[in-house]
Amino acid sequence: MSVTGMRRRAVVGLAALAATAFTAVAVTPDQAEARPKPVDVQLLAINDFHGNLEPPSGSSGTIDGQPAGGAEYLASHLKSMRAEAKKQGKGTVTVAAGDLIGASPLLSAAFHDEPTIEEMNLAGLEFASVGNHEFDEGAAELLRMQRGGCHPVDGCADGTPFGGAKFKYLSANAFKTSTGLPLMQPFGIKIVKGVPIGFIGMTLEGTPNIVSQQGVAGLRFSDEADTANKYAKILRLLGVKSIVVLLHEGGVQNGGGINDCTGFSGPIVDIANRMDPSIDVIVSGHTHAAYNCNINGKLVTSASSFGRLVTQIDLKIDPRTRDVVSASANNVVVTRDVAPDKPSTDLINRYKTALGPVADRVVGETTAAITKTQENLYQTGVDVNGKPTYQTGESPLGNVIADAQLAATDTEQNAVAAFMNPGGVRADLDAGPVTYAEAFTVQPFANNLVTLDLTGAQLYCMLEQQFTVARVLYASSTVNYVVDVDGTTAPAGTPCAGTRVVRGSLTINGTPVTDTATYRVTVNNFLAGGGDGFSVLTGGTNAVTGQIDLDAFTAYLTEKSPVSPPALDRIRTTTEVAAG
């Protein structure tokens, strides 16, 4: 069937649904005066699960002072909450706000996140918005997650067919540039207790800035509020008055608890303020924060990350107007004191068996813990509470990774320096033996290394751009430079106009960098494509794509074992220089 035919059929089908569900019924004056009892509906929402099938470790495995998370326990909580709602006469819809997959632990990522999709099927998920990490392996792979089928290169790695998602991925603001049509279904409708509820799913408009260019090739992304308003209007025309947006964008609190909205800020504030009043609830994500807010008359929630919370949203809907009359939410901790869900346990064990000894293979050793913690570079000001704010600088593990990437390309590609983006370093390394699984947890994205030519002027521009985009890159040991604490940051759009980096201070292998000279520099393909806002890197020339970053990292750990935490002396400030 043609695309036009499919669209026509969908519209006719929705119109028929509306005609069937919304037929007017004549009532007497007495009946008209009697206010009908509101319909009670429960929404159960998660976000940013990131393939955490097993309980997350360390601080990532606790929230609100309690151990939390793990797919077995998440599924058990969801099933229990649905059963309790049913006893109370409530209907339930289970939803998610993006990043179910991507940046996942090895147990899921080794199988291209098929285990996570299968687990979400078991957990009863019905609608999910796409997030930026849903695009990590490109649009075709995302469509495979929805439709099923074996991976085009690796096949069915666990030996069983992959049936795809039983839930609907929603992608209202990601469009195919070739057709102008949404990549996936933009919204879904579910009738609960006789009342239709519309769900619009979106990712953040800035997805192309934080995903490799290969991942978003052939796609464009539109404004979140404008898109939501467009589809809210369509839903209203279909007779749907209760509208929920599943949006992979969010905000953060300043010190509040999991059900607070203290000092709330972030992109979601402006987006919610620009959304049409007909939108009742925004289930959000992306920031990995927990909150429960009311913004411009809309309930705005987030359940942190990794399956540690479930947001329980209670809607009361007028059956006559079919609109939400009240909405409230409560973030519930996914404790581990409940019986694990057996089907989920069986799925996890099946994939652990398939993974075999690969995860436990020792690839190196460390003399002490090497953390991803960023050290403060210099104070930039004070926040609303009078506390100092800092521009973060070097990281011990970030420096090790930059060194590993230089070691992988210095001989074959004549690289003299390497830079690593901070967002790509996802976990710490403990002291002692390092397993492949632990190394994978640190670098889970499978980015390729790219070595390219940059002029000295472009290098200075890149370093200035760090402060415009508020992300300081991790540099290899061959790089040194000085930051002026009193310098100016270039405004957005003019990345090279800042004065944060002291001119003449940048050296590579001890030799000052000059504007007109050319240098072979290694970054990952995410940065090479302008990721994290480093647009200057797209102007590099003679680019050569090399090995996967994880392979370079594990090879370095093996060769240099035991590896010690490096000194944080690659970036200095004018204050430090003056102090000697």
Coordinates of C-alpha atoms in Angstrom, one line a residue, residues 9-297:
R9 CA -6.6 4.5 5.9
A10 CA -5.2 5.7 9.3
V11 CA -7.3 8.9 9.2
V12 CA -10.5 7.0 8.2
G13 CA -9.8 4.5 11.0
L14 CA -9.4 7.2 13.6
A15 CA -12.5 8.9 12.4
A16 CA -14.4 5.6 12.7
L17 CA -13.0 5.1 16.2
A18 CA -14.1 8.6 17.1
A19 CA -17.6 8.0 15.7
T20 CA -18.0 4.7 17.6
A21 CA -16.6 5.9 20.9
F22 CA -18.1 9.3 21.1
T23 CA -21.7 8.9 19.9
A24 CA -23.9 11.5 21.7
V25 CA -26.6 10.1 24.0
A26 CA -29.9 12.0 24.7
V27 CA -30.4 12.7 28.4
T28 CA -33.3 14.1 30.5
P29 CA -32.9 17.5 32.3
D30 CA -32.6 15.7 35.6
Q31 CA -29.8 13.5 34.2
A32 CA -28.1 16.6 32.8
E33 CA -28.0 18.2 36.2
A34 CA -26.5 15.1 37.8
R35 CA -22.7 15.3 37.6
P36 CA -21.3 12.0 36.5
K37 CA -18.5 10.4 38.6
P38 CA -15.1 11.1 37.2
V39 CA -13.2 8.3 35.5
D40 CA -10.1 7.3 37.4
V41 CA -7.1 6.5 35.3
Q42 CA -3.6 5.6 36.5
L43 CA -0.5 6.3 34.4
L44 CA 2.7 4.5 35.3
A45 CA 5.8 6.2 33.9
I46 CA 9.5 5.6 33.6
N47 CA 12.3 7.2 31.7
D48 CA 16.0 6.8 30.9
F49 CA 16.2 3.1 31.7
H50 CA 19.3 2.7 29.6
G51 CA 19.2 -1.1 29.5
N52 CA 19.8 -1.5 33.2
L53 CA 18.4 -5.1 33.4
E54 CA 20.4 -6.0 36.5
P55 CA 20.3 -3.7 39.6
P56 CA 22.7 -0.8 39.0
S57 CA 25.7 -0.7 41.2
G58 CA 27.1 2.1 43.5
S59 CA 25.3 5.4 43.7
S60 CA 23.5 4.6 40.5
G61 CA 21.7 1.8 42.4
T62 CA 20.2 3.9 45.2
I63 CA 17.7 6.7 45.3
D64 CA 16.0 8.5 48.2
G65 CA 18.4 6.7 50.5
Q66 CA 17.3 3.2 49.4
P67 CA 18.7 0.5 47.1
A68 CA 16.6 0.6 44.0
G69 CA 16.3 -0.7 40.4
G70 CA 16.7 -3.9 38.5
A71 CA 14.3 -5.1 35.8
E72 CA 13.0 -8.0 37.9
Y73 CA 11.9 -5.6 40.6
L74 CA 10.7 -2.9 38.2
A75 CA 8.4 -5.4 36.4
S76 CA 7.1 -6.7 39.8
H77 CA 6.3 -3.2 41.0
L78 CA 4.5 -2.3 37.8
K79 CA 2.4 -5.5 37.8
S80 CA 1.5 -5.0 41.5
M81 CA 0.5 -1.3 40.9
R82 CA -1.7 -2.3 37.9
A83 CA -3.3 -5.0 39.9
E84 CA -4.1 -2.7 42.8
A85 CA -5.5 -0.1 40.5
K86 CA -7.8 -2.7 38.9
K87 CA -9.1 -3.6 42.3
Q88 CA -10.0 0.1 42.8
G89 CA -11.8 0.3 39.4
K90 CA -9.0 2.3 37.7
G91 CA -7.6 1.7 34.3
T92 CA -3.8 1.8 33.8
V93 CA -1.6 2.9 30.9
T94 CA 2.2 2.2 31.2
V95 CA 4.4 4.7 29.4
A96 CA 8.1 5.8 29.1
A97 CA 9.8 9.1 28.1
G98 CA 12.8 7.9 26.1
D99 CA 16.3 6.5 26.4
L100 CA 15.1 3.0 27.2
I101 CA 18.1 1.8 25.2
G102 CA 21.5 3.1 24.5
A103 CA 24.5 3.7 26.9
S104 CA 23.5 0.4 28.3
P105 CA 25.4 -2.1 30.4
L106 CA 27.0 -5.0 28.5
L107 CA 24.3 -7.5 29.2
S108 CA 21.9 -5.4 27.0
A109 CA 24.4 -3.7 24.7
A110 CA 26.1 -6.8 23.6
F111 CA 22.9 -7.9 21.9
H112 CA 22.1 -4.4 20.4
D113 CA 19.6 -3.8 23.3
E114 CA 17.2 -6.5 22.2
P115 CA 17.1 -7.8 25.8
T116 CA 15.8 -4.4 27.0
I117 CA 13.1 -4.3 24.4
E118 CA 12.0 -7.8 25.3
E119 CA 12.0 -6.8 29.0
M120 CA 9.8 -3.8 28.4
N121 CA 7.4 -6.1 26.6
L122 CA 7.3 -8.3 29.7
A123 CA 6.9 -5.3 32.0
G124 CA 3.7 -4.2 30.1
L125 CA 4.9 -1.0 28.5
E126 CA 2.4 0.4 26.0
F127 CA 3.8 3.8 24.7
A128 CA 7.3 5.2 24.7
S129 CA 8.7 8.3 23.2
V130 CA 12.1 8.1 21.5
G131 CA 15.0 9.7 23.2
N132 CA 18.4 10.8 21.9
H133 CA 19.9 7.4 22.7
E134 CA 17.3 5.6 20.6
F135 CA 19.2 7.1 17.6
D136 CA 22.7 5.9 18.7
E137 CA 22.8 3.2 16.0
G138 CA 20.7 5.1 13.4
A139 CA 17.1 5.3 12.2
A140 CA 17.1 1.9 10.6
E141 CA 18.2 0.2 13.8
L142 CA 15.5 2.1 15.7
L143 CA 12.9 0.8 13.3
R144 CA 14.2 -2.7 13.8
M145 CA 13.7 -2.2 17.5
Q146 CA 10.0 -1.5 16.8
R147 CA 9.4 -4.1 14.1
G148 CA 11.8 -6.9 15.0
G149 CA 14.1 -9.1 13.0
C150 CA 17.8 -10.1 13.3
H151 CA 20.6 -7.6 13.2
P152 CA 21.8 -7.1 9.7
V153 CA 25.4 -7.8 10.6
D154 CA 25.4 -9.8 13.9
G155 CA 22.3 -11.8 13.2
C156 CA 20.3 -13.1 16.1
A157 CA 23.2 -13.1 18.5
D158 CA 21.5 -15.1 21.3
G159 CA 20.2 -17.7 18.9
T160 CA 16.5 -16.8 19.2
P161 CA 14.4 -14.6 16.9
F162 CA 13.8 -11.0 17.9
G163 CA 10.2 -10.0 17.7
G164 CA 10.6 -6.3 18.3
A165 CA 8.6 -4.0 20.6
K166 CA 5.0 -4.9 21.5
F167 CA 4.7 -1.3 22.7
K168 CA 4.5 1.7 20.4
Y169 CA 7.5 4.0 20.0
L170 CA 6.3 7.5 19.3
S171 CA 8.3 10.0 17.4
A172 CA 6.4 13.2 16.6
N173 CA 9.2 15.6 16.0
A174 CA 11.7 13.4 14.2
F175 CA 11.1 13.6 10.4
K176 CA 12.6 11.9 7.4
T177 CA 14.1 14.6 5.2
S178 CA 13.3 12.6 2.1
T179 CA 9.5 12.6 2.7
G180 CA 8.8 15.1 5.4
L181 CA 6.9 12.4 7.3
P182 CA 7.5 11.4 10.9
L183 CA 10.0 8.6 11.3
M184 CA 7.6 6.7 13.5
Q185 CA 4.0 7.1 14.7
P186 CA 3.7 10.6 16.2
F187 CA 0.9 9.8 18.7
G188 CA -1.2 7.0 20.1
I189 CA -4.7 6.8 21.5
K190 CA -6.0 4.4 24.2
I191 CA -9.5 4.2 25.4
V192 CA -9.6 3.7 29.2
K193 CA -12.9 3.1 30.9
G194 CA -14.7 4.5 27.9
V195 CA -12.6 7.7 27.7
P196 CA -9.9 8.3 25.0
I197 CA -6.4 9.5 26.1
G198 CA -3.9 10.7 23.6
F199 CA -0.2 10.3 24.0
I200 CA 2.3 12.4 21.9
G201 CA 5.9 11.2 22.0
M202 CA 9.0 13.3 21.2
T203 CA 12.7 13.6 21.8
L204 CA 14.6 16.9 22.4
E205 CA 15.0 19.1 19.4
G206 CA 18.7 19.2 20.1
T207 CA 19.2 15.5 19.5
P208 CA 21.5 16.0 16.5
N209 CA 23.9 17.9 18.8
I210 CA 24.4 15.0 21.1
V211 CA 24.2 12.0 18.8
S212 CA 26.7 11.0 16.1
Q213 CA 25.9 12.4 12.7
Q214 CA 25.6 8.8 11.4
G215 CA 22.8 8.2 14.0
V216 CA 20.6 11.1 12.7
A217 CA 21.5 10.9 9.0
G218 CA 18.4 11.6 6.9
L219 CA 16.5 13.1 9.8
R220 CA 15.5 16.5 11.0
F221 CA 14.1 17.4 14.4
S222 CA 11.5 20.1 15.2
D223 CA 10.6 22.3 18.1
E224 CA 9.1 20.4 21.0
A225 CA 6.3 22.8 22.0
D226 CA 5.3 23.6 18.4
T227 CA 5.1 19.9 17.6
A228 CA 3.1 19.1 20.7
N229 CA 0.7 21.9 19.9
K230 CA 0.3 20.7 16.4
Y231 CA -0.6 17.1 17.4
A232 CA -2.7 18.2 20.3
K233 CA -4.9 20.1 17.8
I234 CA -5.2 17.0 15.7
L235 CA -6.2 14.9 18.8
R236 CA -8.8 17.4 19.7
L237 CA -10.3 17.2 16.2
L238 CA -10.5 13.5 16.7
G239 CA -12.4 14.1 19.9
V240 CA -9.6 13.3 22.3
K241 CA -9.5 15.9 25.1
S242 CA -7.2 14.2 27.6
I243 CA -3.7 14.7 26.3
V244 CA -0.3 13.5 27.7
V245 CA 3.1 14.3 26.2
L246 CA 5.9 11.9 26.6
L247 CA 9.0 14.1 26.1
H248 CA 12.6 13.2 26.3
E249 CA 13.7 16.6 27.7
G250 CA 13.7 17.9 31.2
G251 CA 15.0 20.0 34.0
V252 CA 16.6 19.8 37.4
Q253 CA 15.8 20.8 41.0
N254 CA 18.1 22.6 43.4
G255 CA 18.1 20.4 46.5
G256 CA 14.5 19.0 46.4
G257 CA 13.4 15.4 47.1
I258 CA 12.0 12.9 44.6
N259 CA 8.6 14.5 44.7
D260 CA 9.5 18.1 45.0
C261 CA 10.0 21.0 42.5
T262 CA 12.5 23.1 44.4
G263 CA 14.4 25.8 42.5
F264 CA 13.3 24.1 39.3
S265 CA 15.0 25.0 36.0
G266 CA 15.9 23.6 32.6
P267 CA 14.6 23.5 29.0
I268 CA 11.3 21.9 30.0
V269 CA 10.2 25.0 31.7
D270 CA 10.1 27.1 28.5
I271 CA 8.7 24.2 26.6
A272 CA 5.8 23.6 29.1
N273 CA 5.0 27.3 29.1
R274 CA 4.7 27.3 25.3
M275 CA 2.5 24.2 25.2
D276 CA -1.2 24.5 24.5
P277 CA -3.5 24.5 27.6
S278 CA -5.2 21.4 26.2
I279 CA -2.1 19.4 27.2
D280 CA -2.6 18.0 30.7
V281 CA 0.5 16.1 31.6
I282 CA 4.2 16.0 30.5
V283 CA 6.1 12.9 31.4
S284 CA 9.7 14.1 30.9
G285 CA 13.3 12.8 31.1
H286 CA 16.8 13.2 29.7
T287 CA 18.3 14.9 32.8
H288 CA 18.1 11.8 35.0
A289 CA 16.5 13.9 37.7
A290 CA 13.4 13.2 39.8
Y291 CA 10.8 15.8 40.2
N292 CA 7.0 16.4 40.4
C293 CA 6.1 19.9 39.2
N294 CA 3.1 22.0 38.1
I295 CA 4.2 24.3 35.3
N296 CA 1.6 26.6 33.5
G297 CA -1.2 24.4 34.7

